[in-house]
Amino acid sequence: MAEENRIGTKISTLREAHHLSQQDLADRCGCELATIAGLEAGELPPSLAPLIKITRALGVRLGTLMDDDEALGPMYISADQMEEVTRLKSLQTTSDAGELSYFSLAAGRPSRHMDPFIITITPSDETTHELVGHEGEEWLYGLEGEIEIAYGKELYILHPGESIYYDSIVPHQVRAHDGQTARFLAVVYTPV
């Protein structure tokens, strides 16, 4: 896992501030106790769907777990300042979508309602894919390569210069298309 377990430490700190046991938090967010314990210990790679459930149960934004610090005013990020934030294995709770690297475009901006990322996705050898939904909305814009968005019973192929906007509550998964690495811009909105 990561050298520093920032996300796990933040989950643990917030959970304890709410006087919740790991089991209490698991019950509140509909996750397995092993997921909460594994994330807090840094033994599980964090993925977006359970993090959204945890933040909802704790009453905080997704960015609260992923940011290092807070700053006021606009966030200007130059190309050479763009930092890779915690590497999330997948946009979903499953790990069959391939490996996704998230580059935050608003790290440190407090009280935001959107989380913009540049995401690089490398393909997976998995042939079956589990779709998972979560609260919120997502907007994706293709930059390089092609990605697949399985959305409900539909499958969309996003090419460079194309975009898709959808409600995240519908079970979905974003993955590499045709065995190629791809990059895309994603803006994720998760209500608090």
JSON list of C-alpha atoms in Angstrom, two decimals:
[
{"chain": "A", "resi": 1, "resn": "MET", "atom": "CA", "xyz": [0.00, 0.00, 0.00]},
{"chain": "A", "resi": 2, "resn": "ALA", "atom": "CA", "xyz": [1.01, 3.64, 0.10]},
{"chain": "A", "resi": 3, "resn": "GLU", "atom": "CA", "xyz": [3.93, 4.73, 2.28]},
{"chain": "A", "resi": 4, "resn": "GLU", "atom": "CA", "xyz": [1.52, 6.88, 4.29]},
{"chain": "A", "resi": 5, "resn": "ASN", "atom": "CA", "xyz": [-1.97, 5.61, 4.97]},
{"chain": "A", "resi": 6, "resn": "ARG", "atom": "CA", "xyz": [-3.58, 9.06, 4.73]},
{"chain": "A", "resi": 7, "resn": "ILE", "atom": "CA", "xyz": [-7.05, 7.86, 3.76]},
{"chain": "A", "resi": 8, "resn": "GLY", "atom": "CA", "xyz": [-7.12, 5.13, 6.42]},
{"chain": "A", "resi": 9, "resn": "THR", "atom": "CA", "xyz": [-5.92, 7.57, 9.08]},
{"chain": "A", "resi": 10, "resn": "LYS", "atom": "CA", "xyz": [-8.57, 10.11, 8.09]},
{"chain": "A", "resi": 11, "resn": "ILE", "atom": "CA", "xyz": [-11.34, 7.48, 8.13]},
{"chain": "A", "resi": 12, "resn": "SER", "atom": "CA", "xyz": [-10.22, 6.32, 11.57]},
{"chain": "A", "resi": 13, "resn": "THR", "atom": "CA", "xyz": [-9.96, 9.88, 12.93]},
{"chain": "A", "resi": 14, "resn": "LEU", "atom": "CA", "xyz": [-13.41, 10.86, 11.61]},
{"chain": "A", "resi": 15, "resn": "ARG", "atom": "CA", "xyz": [-14.96, 7.60, 12.83]},
{"chain": "A", "resi": 16, "resn": "GLU", "atom": "CA", "xyz": [-13.55, 8.07, 16.32]},
{"chain": "A", "resi": 17, "resn": "ALA", "atom": "CA", "xyz": [-14.68, 11.73, 16.36]},
{"chain": "A", "resi": 18, "resn": "HIS", "atom": "CA", "xyz": [-18.22, 10.44, 15.81]},
{"chain": "A", "resi": 19, "resn": "HIS", "atom": "CA", "xyz": [-17.72, 7.88, 18.63]},
{"chain": "A", "resi": 20, "resn": "LEU", "atom": "CA", "xyz": [-18.27, 4.99, 16.22]},
{"chain": "A", "resi": 21, "resn": "SER", "atom": "CA", "xyz": [-16.68, 1.56, 16.26]},
{"chain": "A", "resi": 22, "resn": "GLN", "atom": "CA", "xyz": [-15.56, 0.05, 12.98]},
{"chain": "A", "resi": 23, "resn": "GLN", "atom": "CA", "xyz": [-18.67, -2.16, 13.10]},
{"chain": "A", "resi": 24, "resn": "ASP", "atom": "CA", "xyz": [-20.90, 0.91, 13.67]},
{"chain": "A", "resi": 25, "resn": "LEU", "atom": "CA", "xyz": [-19.42, 2.60, 10.60]},
{"chain": "A", "resi": 26, "resn": "ALA", "atom": "CA", "xyz": [-19.73, -0.58, 8.53]},
{"chain": "A", "resi": 27, "resn": "ASP", "atom": "CA", "xyz": [-23.41, -0.83, 9.50]},
{"chain": "A", "resi": 28, "resn": "ARG", "atom": "CA", "xyz": [-24.07, 2.85, 8.72]},
{"chain": "A", "resi": 29, "resn": "CYS", "atom": "CA", "xyz": [-22.52, 2.75, 5.27]},
{"chain": "A", "resi": 30, "resn": "GLY", "atom": "CA", "xyz": [-23.47, -0.76, 4.21]},
{"chain": "A", "resi": 31, "resn": "CYS", "atom": "CA", "xyz": [-19.88, -1.97, 3.89]},
{"chain": "A", "resi": 32, "resn": "GLU", "atom": "CA", "xyz": [-18.32, -5.10, 5.30]},
{"chain": "A", "resi": 33, "resn": "LEU", "atom": "CA", "xyz": [-16.42, -4.74, 8.57]},
{"chain": "A", "resi": 34, "resn": "ALA", "atom": "CA", "xyz": [-13.37, -6.17, 6.75]},
{"chain": "A", "resi": 35, "resn": "THR", "atom": "CA", "xyz": [-13.55, -3.27, 4.26]},
{"chain": "A", "resi": 36, "resn": "ILE", "atom": "CA", "xyz": [-13.52, -0.63, 7.02]},
{"chain": "A", "resi": 37, "resn": "ALA", "atom": "CA", "xyz": [-10.74, -2.40, 8.94]},
{"chain": "A", "resi": 38, "resn": "GLY", "atom": "CA", "xyz": [-8.70, -2.98, 5.77]},
{"chain": "A", "resi": 39, "resn": "LEU", "atom": "CA", "xyz": [-8.99, 0.64, 4.63]},
{"chain": "A", "resi": 40, "resn": "GLU", "atom": "CA", "xyz": [-8.08, 2.01, 8.05]},
{"chain": "A", "resi": 41, "resn": "ALA", "atom": "CA", "xyz": [-5.08, -0.32, 8.30]},
{"chain": "A", "resi": 42, "resn": "GLY", "atom": "CA", "xyz": [-3.93, 0.50, 4.76]},
{"chain": "A", "resi": 43, "resn": "GLU", "atom": "CA", "xyz": [-4.26, -3.16, 3.79]},
{"chain": "A", "resi": 44, "resn": "LEU", "atom": "CA", "xyz": [-6.90, -2.57, 1.08]},
{"chain": "A", "resi": 45, "resn": "PRO", "atom": "CA", "xyz": [-6.48, -0.27, -1.91]},
{"chain": "A", "resi": 46, "resn": "PRO", "atom": "CA", "xyz": [-9.20, 2.37, -1.57]},
{"chain": "A", "resi": 47, "resn": "SER", "atom": "CA", "xyz": [-11.83, 2.42, -4.27]},
{"chain": "A", "resi": 48, "resn": "LEU", "atom": "CA", "xyz": [-14.36, 5.09, -4.96]},
{"chain": "A", "resi": 49, "resn": "ALA", "atom": "CA", "xyz": [-17.69, 3.38, -4.21]},
{"chain": "A", "resi": 50, "resn": "PRO", "atom": "CA", "xyz": [-16.91, 2.39, -0.59]},
{"chain": "A", "resi": 51, "resn": "LEU", "atom": "CA", "xyz": [-15.21, 5.75, 0.04]},
{"chain": "A", "resi": 52, "resn": "ILE", "atom": "CA", "xyz": [-18.36, 7.55, -1.06]},
{"chain": "A", "resi": 53, "resn": "LYS", "atom": "CA", "xyz": [-20.48, 5.38, 1.26]},
{"chain": "A", "resi": 54, "resn": "ILE", "atom": "CA", "xyz": [-18.08, 6.04, 4.15]},
{"chain": "A", "resi": 55, "resn": "THR", "atom": "CA", "xyz": [-18.01, 9.80, 3.59]},
{"chain": "A", "resi": 56, "resn": "ARG", "atom": "CA", "xyz": [-21.82, 9.89, 3.43]},
{"chain": "A", "resi": 57, "resn": "ALA", "atom": "CA", "xyz": [-22.03, 7.95, 6.71]},
{"chain": "A", "resi": 58, "resn": "LEU", "atom": "CA", "xyz": [-19.52, 10.36, 8.31]},
{"chain": "A", "resi": 59, "resn": "GLY", "atom": "CA", "xyz": [-21.13, 13.50, 6.84]},
{"chain": "A", "resi": 60, "resn": "VAL", "atom": "CA", "xyz": [-18.04, 14.71, 4.96]},
{"chain": "A", "resi": 61, "resn": "ARG", "atom": "CA", "xyz": [-17.08, 15.30, 1.32]},
{"chain": "A", "resi": 62, "resn": "LEU", "atom": "CA", "xyz": [-15.09, 12.74, -0.65]},
{"chain": "A", "resi": 63, "resn": "GLY", "atom": "CA", "xyz": [-12.34, 15.36, -0.97]},
{"chain": "A", "resi": 64, "resn": "THR", "atom": "CA", "xyz": [-11.97, 15.38, 2.82]},
{"chain": "A", "resi": 65, "resn": "LEU", "atom": "CA", "xyz": [-10.40, 11.92, 2.61]},
{"chain": "A", "resi": 66, "resn": "MET", "atom": "CA", "xyz": [-8.29, 12.59, -0.46]},
{"chain": "A", "resi": 67, "resn": "ASP", "atom": "CA", "xyz": [-6.83, 16.04, 0.28]},
{"chain": "A", "resi": 68, "resn": "ASP", "atom": "CA", "xyz": [-3.71, 16.76, 2.29]},
{"chain": "A", "resi": 69, "resn": "ASP", "atom": "CA", "xyz": [-4.51, 20.32, 3.28]},
{"chain": "A", "resi": 70, "resn": "GLU", "atom": "CA", "xyz": [-7.03, 23.08, 2.86]},
{"chain": "A", "resi": 71, "resn": "ALA", "atom": "CA", "xyz": [-6.66, 26.47, 1.22]},
{"chain": "A", "resi": 72, "resn": "LEU", "atom": "CA", "xyz": [-9.09, 29.31, 0.67]},
{"chain": "A", "resi": 73, "resn": "GLY", "atom": "CA", "xyz": [-9.83, 30.99, -2.63]},
{"chain": "A", "resi": 74, "resn": "PRO", "atom": "CA", "xyz": [-9.49, 29.55, -6.10]},
{"chain": "A", "resi": 75, "resn": "MET", "atom": "CA", "xyz": [-7.23, 26.58, -6.76]},
{"chain": "A", "resi": 76, "resn": "TYR", "atom": "CA", "xyz": [-4.88, 27.17, -9.68]},
{"chain": "A", "resi": 77, "resn": "ILE", "atom": "CA", "xyz": [-3.03, 24.04, -10.73]},
{"chain": "A", "resi": 78, "resn": "SER", "atom": "CA", "xyz": [-0.35, 24.40, -13.39]},
{"chain": "A", "resi": 79, "resn": "ALA", "atom": "CA", "xyz": [0.70, 21.40, -15.47]},
{"chain": "A", "resi": 80, "resn": "ASP", "atom": "CA", "xyz": [3.90, 20.92, -13.47]},
{"chain": "A", "resi": 81, "resn": "GLN", "atom": "CA", "xyz": [2.03, 21.16, -10.13]},
{"chain": "A", "resi": 82, "resn": "MET", "atom": "CA", "xyz": [-0.55, 18.48, -10.87]},
{"chain": "A", "resi": 83, "resn": "GLU", "atom": "CA", "xyz": [0.06, 15.87, -8.21]},
{"chain": "A", "resi": 84, "resn": "GLU", "atom": "CA", "xyz": [-0.92, 12.24, -8.19]},
{"chain": "A", "resi": 85, "resn": "VAL", "atom": "CA", "xyz": [-3.29, 11.69, -5.31]},
{"chain": "A", "resi": 86, "resn": "THR", "atom": "CA", "xyz": [-3.95, 8.38, -3.66]},
{"chain": "A", "resi": 87, "resn": "ARG", "atom": "CA", "xyz": [-3.93, 5.67, -6.28]},
{"chain": "A", "resi": 88, "resn": "LEU", "atom": "CA", "xyz": [-7.37, 4.08, -6.38]},
{"chain": "A", "resi": 89, "resn": "LYS", "atom": "CA", "xyz": [-7.53, 0.61, -7.87]},
{"chain": "A", "resi": 90, "resn": "SER", "atom": "CA", "xyz": [-10.93, 1.13, -9.46]},
{"chain": "A", "resi": 91, "resn": "LEU", "atom": "CA", "xyz": [-13.86, 3.50, -9.75]},
{"chain": "A", "resi": 92, "resn": "GLN", "atom": "CA", "xyz": [-15.97, 0.72, -8.26]},
{"chain": "A", "resi": 93, "resn": "THR", "atom": "CA", "xyz": [-15.76, -1.68, -5.32]},
{"chain": "A", "resi": 94, "resn": "THR", "atom": "CA", "xyz": [-14.42, -4.40, -7.60]},
{"chain": "A", "resi": 95, "resn": "SER", "atom": "CA", "xyz": [-10.86, -4.54, -8.88]},
{"chain": "A", "resi": 96, "resn": "ASP", "atom": "CA", "xyz": [-11.53, -5.90, -12.37]},
{"chain": "A", "resi": 97, "resn": "ALA", "atom": "CA", "xyz": [-11.60, -2.59, -14.27]},
{"chain": "A", "resi": 98, "resn": "GLY", "atom": "CA", "xyz": [-7.84, -2.21, -14.47]},
{"chain": "A", "resi": 99, "resn": "GLU", "atom": "CA", "xyz": [-5.62, 0.14, -12.54]},
{"chain": "A", "resi": 100, "resn": "LEU", "atom": "CA", "xyz": [-6.60, 3.80, -12.39]},
{"chain": "A", "resi": 101, "resn": "SER", "atom": "CA", "xyz": [-4.23, 6.60, -11.35]},
{"chain": "A", "resi": 102, "resn": "TYR", "atom": "CA", "xyz": [-6.02, 9.75, -10.19]},
{"chain": "A", "resi": 103, "resn": "PHE", "atom": "CA", "xyz": [-4.43, 13.18, -10.58]},
{"chain": "A", "resi": 104, "resn": "SER", "atom": "CA", "xyz": [-6.36, 15.72, -8.52]},
{"chain": "A", "resi": 105, "resn": "LEU", "atom": "CA", "xyz": [-7.09, 19.09, -10.07]},
{"chain": "A", "resi": 106, "resn": "ALA", "atom": "CA", "xyz": [-8.48, 20.60, -6.86]},
{"chain": "A", "resi": 107, "resn": "ALA", "atom": "CA", "xyz": [-6.53, 19.04, -3.99]},
{"chain": "A", "resi": 108, "resn": "GLY", "atom": "CA", "xyz": [-6.68, 21.31, -0.99]},
{"chain": "A", "resi": 109, "resn": "ARG", "atom": "CA", "xyz": [-9.81, 23.24, -2.02]},
{"chain": "A", "resi": 110, "resn": "PRO", "atom": "CA", "xyz": [-12.18, 23.08, 0.96]},
{"chain": "A", "resi": 111, "resn": "SER", "atom": "CA", "xyz": [-15.97, 22.84, 0.79]},
{"chain": "A", "resi": 112, "resn": "ARG", "atom": "CA", "xyz": [-16.10, 21.89, -2.86]},
{"chain": "A", "resi": 113, "resn": "HIS", "atom": "CA", "xyz": [-18.98, 19.89, -4.29]},
{"chain": "A", "resi": 114, "resn": "MET", "atom": "CA", "xyz": [-17.08, 18.52, -7.29]},
{"chain": "A", "resi": 115, "resn": "ASP", "atom": "CA", "xyz": [-13.87, 16.53, -7.48]},
{"chain": "A", "resi": 116, "resn": "PRO", "atom": "CA", "xyz": [-12.03, 16.95, -10.81]},
{"chain": "A", "resi": 117, "resn": "PHE", "atom": "CA", "xyz": [-9.36, 14.42, -11.79]},
{"chain": "A", "resi": 118, "resn": "ILE", "atom": "CA", "xyz": [-7.18, 13.46, -14.72]},
{"chain": "A", "resi": 119, "resn": "ILE", "atom": "CA", "xyz": [-7.30, 9.65, -14.71]},
{"chain": "A", "resi": 120, "resn": "THR", "atom": "CA", "xyz": [-4.97, 7.24, -16.45]},
{"chain": "A", "resi": 121, "resn": "ILE", "atom": "CA", "xyz": [-6.38, 3.74, -16.82]},
{"chain": "A", "resi": 122, "resn": "THR", "atom": "CA", "xyz": [-4.40, 0.64, -17.73]},
{"chain": "A", "resi": 123, "resn": "PRO", "atom": "CA", "xyz": [-6.26, -2.44, -18.93]},
{"chain": "A", "resi": 124, "resn": "SER", "atom": "CA", "xyz": [-7.09, -5.51, -16.88]},
{"chain": "A", "resi": 125, "resn": "ASP", "atom": "CA", "xyz": [-7.07, -9.14, -17.97]},
{"chain": "A", "resi": 126, "resn": "GLU", "atom": "CA", "xyz": [-10.47, -9.68, -16.36]},
{"chain": "A", "resi": 127, "resn": "THR", "atom": "CA", "xyz": [-13.27, -10.68, -18.72]},
{"chain": "A", "resi": 128, "resn": "THR", "atom": "CA", "xyz": [-16.20, -10.31, -16.32]},
{"chain": "A", "resi": 129, "resn": "HIS", "atom": "CA", "xyz": [-17.07, -6.98, -14.77]},
{"chain": "A", "resi": 130, "resn": "GLU", "atom": "CA", "xyz": [-19.32, -6.12, -11.82]},
{"chain": "A", "resi": 131, "resn": "LEU", "atom": "CA", "xyz": [-21.20, -2.83, -12.11]},
{"chain": "A", "resi": 132, "resn": "VAL", "atom": "CA", "xyz": [-21.69, -0.76, -8.96]},
{"chain": "A", "resi": 133, "resn": "GLY", "atom": "CA", "xyz": [-23.68, 2.42, -8.33]},
{"chain": "A", "resi": 134, "resn": "HIS", "atom": "CA", "xyz": [-23.22, 5.19, -5.76]},
{"chain": "A", "resi": 135, "resn": "GLU", "atom": "CA", "xyz": [-24.81, 8.55, -5.07]},
{"chain": "A", "resi": 136, "resn": "GLY", "atom": "CA", "xyz": [-23.84, 11.49, -7.24]},
{"chain": "A", "resi": 137, "resn": "GLU", "atom": "CA", "xyz": [-23.06, 12.35, -10.83]},
{"chain": "A", "resi": 138, "resn": "GLU", "atom": "CA", "xyz": [-20.01, 11.95, -13.08]},
{"chain": "A", "resi": 139, "resn": "TRP", "atom": "CA", "xyz": [-18.77, 13.71, -16.20]},
{"chain": "A", "resi": 140, "resn": "LEU", "atom": "CA", "xyz": [-15.97, 12.14, -18.25]},
{"chain": "A", "resi": 141, "resn": "TYR", "atom": "CA", "xyz": [-14.05, 13.65, -21.18]},
{"chain": "A", "resi": 142, "resn": "GLY", "atom": "CA", "xyz": [-11.71, 11.53, -23.30]},
{"chain": "A", "resi": 143, "resn": "LEU", "atom": "CA", "xyz": [-8.13, 12.77, -23.69]},
{"chain": "A", "resi": 144, "resn": "GLU", "atom": "CA", "xyz": [-6.07, 9.83, -25.02]},
{"chain": "A", "resi": 145, "resn": "GLY", "atom": "CA", "xyz": [-6.98, 6.29, -26.02]},
{"chain": "A", "resi": 146, "resn": "GLU", "atom": "CA", "xyz": [-10.48, 4.87, -25.58]},
{"chain": "A", "resi": 147, "resn": "ILE", "atom": "CA", "xyz": [-12.43, 3.92, -22.49]},
{"chain": "A", "resi": 148, "resn": "GLU", "atom": "CA", "xyz": [-15.58, 1.85, -22.01]},
{"chain": "A", "resi": 149, "resn": "ILE", "atom": "CA", "xyz": [-18.37, 2.96, -19.76]},
{"chain": "A", "resi": 150, "resn": "ALA", "atom": "CA", "xyz": [-20.73, 0.14, -18.87]},
{"chain": "A", "resi": 151, "resn": "TYR", "atom": "CA", "xyz": [-23.85, 1.96, -17.65]},
{"chain": "A", "resi": 152, "resn": "GLY", "atom": "CA", "xyz": [-26.79, -0.20, -16.68]},
{"chain": "A", "resi": 153, "resn": "LYS", "atom": "CA", "xyz": [-27.36, -2.44, -19.70]},
{"chain": "A", "resi": 154, "resn": "GLU", "atom": "CA", "xyz": [-25.66, -0.03, -22.13]},
{"chain": "A", "resi": 155, "resn": "LEU", "atom": "CA", "xyz": [-22.02, 0.13, -23.20]},
{"chain": "A", "resi": 156, "resn": "TYR", "atom": "CA", "xyz": [-20.47, 3.39, -24.38]},
{"chain": "A", "resi": 157, "resn": "ILE", "atom": "CA", "xyz": [-17.03, 3.82, -25.99]},
{"chain": "A", "resi": 158, "resn": "LEU", "atom": "CA", "xyz": [-15.50, 7.23, -25.25]},
{"chain": "A", "resi": 159, "resn": "HIS", "atom": "CA", "xyz": [-12.92, 8.47, -27.77]},
{"chain": "A", "resi": 160, "resn": "PRO", "atom": "CA", "xyz": [-10.64, 11.51, -27.36]},
{"chain": "A", "resi": 161, "resn": "GLY", "atom": "CA", "xyz": [-12.68, 14.70, -27.56]},
{"chain": "A", "resi": 162, "resn": "GLU", "atom": "CA", "xyz": [-15.95, 13.00, -26.55]},
{"chain": "A", "resi": 163, "resn": "SER", "atom": "CA", "xyz": [-17.74, 13.24, -23.21]},
{"chain": "A", "resi": 164, "resn": "ILE", "atom": "CA", "xyz": [-20.42, 11.50, -21.18]},
{"chain": "A", "resi": 165, "resn": "TYR", "atom": "CA", "xyz": [-22.44, 12.71, -18.20]},
{"chain": "A", "resi": 166, "resn": "TYR", "atom": "CA", "xyz": [-24.44, 10.31, -16.04]},
{"chain": "A", "resi": 167, "resn": "ASP", "atom": "CA", "xyz": [-26.11, 9.70, -12.70]},
{"chain": "A", "resi": 168, "resn": "SER", "atom": "CA", "xyz": [-23.78, 7.52, -10.63]},
{"chain": "A", "resi": 169, "resn": "ILE", "atom": "CA", "xyz": [-26.64, 5.78, -8.84]},
{"chain": "A", "resi": 170, "resn": "VAL", "atom": "CA", "xyz": [-27.13, 3.59, -11.93]},
{"chain": "A", "resi": 171, "resn": "PRO", "atom": "CA", "xyz": [-24.72, 0.63, -11.71]},
{"chain": "A", "resi": 172, "resn": "HIS", "atom": "CA", "xyz": [-21.71, 1.40, -13.88]},
{"chain": "A", "resi": 173, "resn": "GLN", "atom": "CA", "xyz": [-18.02, 0.78, -14.43]},
{"chain": "A", "resi": 174, "resn": "VAL", "atom": "CA", "xyz": [-15.29, 2.65, -16.31]},
{"chain": "A", "resi": 175, "resn": "ARG", "atom": "CA", "xyz": [-12.55, 0.52, -17.86]},
{"chain": "A", "resi": 176, "resn": "ALA", "atom": "CA", "xyz": [-9.92, 0.49, -20.59]},
{"chain": "A", "resi": 177, "resn": "HIS", "atom": "CA", "xyz": [-11.20, -0.37, -24.08]},
{"chain": "A", "resi": 178, "resn": "ASP", "atom": "CA", "xyz": [-9.61, -2.93, -26.36]},
{"chain": "A", "resi": 179, "resn": "GLY", "atom": "CA", "xyz": [-6.52, -3.49, -24.19]},
{"chain": "A", "resi": 180, "resn": "GLN", "atom": "CA", "xyz": [-5.21, 0.07, -24.44]},
{"chain": "A", "resi": 181, "resn": "THR", "atom": "CA", "xyz": [-4.09, 2.54, -21.82]},
{"chain": "A", "resi": 182, "resn": "ALA", "atom": "CA", "xyz": [-6.19, 5.70, -21.84]},
{"chain": "A", "resi": 183, "resn": "ARG", "atom": "CA", "xyz": [-6.43, 9.11, -20.11]},
{"chain": "A", "resi": 184, "resn": "PHE", "atom": "CA", "xyz": [-9.55, 11.09, -19.39]},
{"chain": "A", "resi": 185, "resn": "LEU", "atom": "CA", "xyz": [-10.81, 14.02, -17.40]},
{"chain": "A", "resi": 186, "resn": "ALA", "atom": "CA", "xyz": [-13.41, 13.15, -14.77]},
{"chain": "A", "resi": 187, "resn": "VAL", "atom": "CA", "xyz": [-15.51, 15.43, -12.60]},
{"chain": "A", "resi": 188, "resn": "VAL", "atom": "CA", "xyz": [-17.25, 13.56, -9.79]},
{"chain": "A", "resi": 189, "resn": "TYR", "atom": "CA", "xyz": [-20.06, 15.14, -7.78]},
{"chain": "A", "resi": 190, "resn": "THR", "atom": "CA", "xyz": [-21.03, 13.47, -4.52]},
{"chain": "A", "resi": 191, "resn": "PRO", "atom": "CA", "xyz": [-23.68, 15.07, -2.34]},
{"chain": "A", "resi": 192, "resn": "VAL", "atom": "CA", "xyz": [-22.80, 15.37, 1.34]}
]
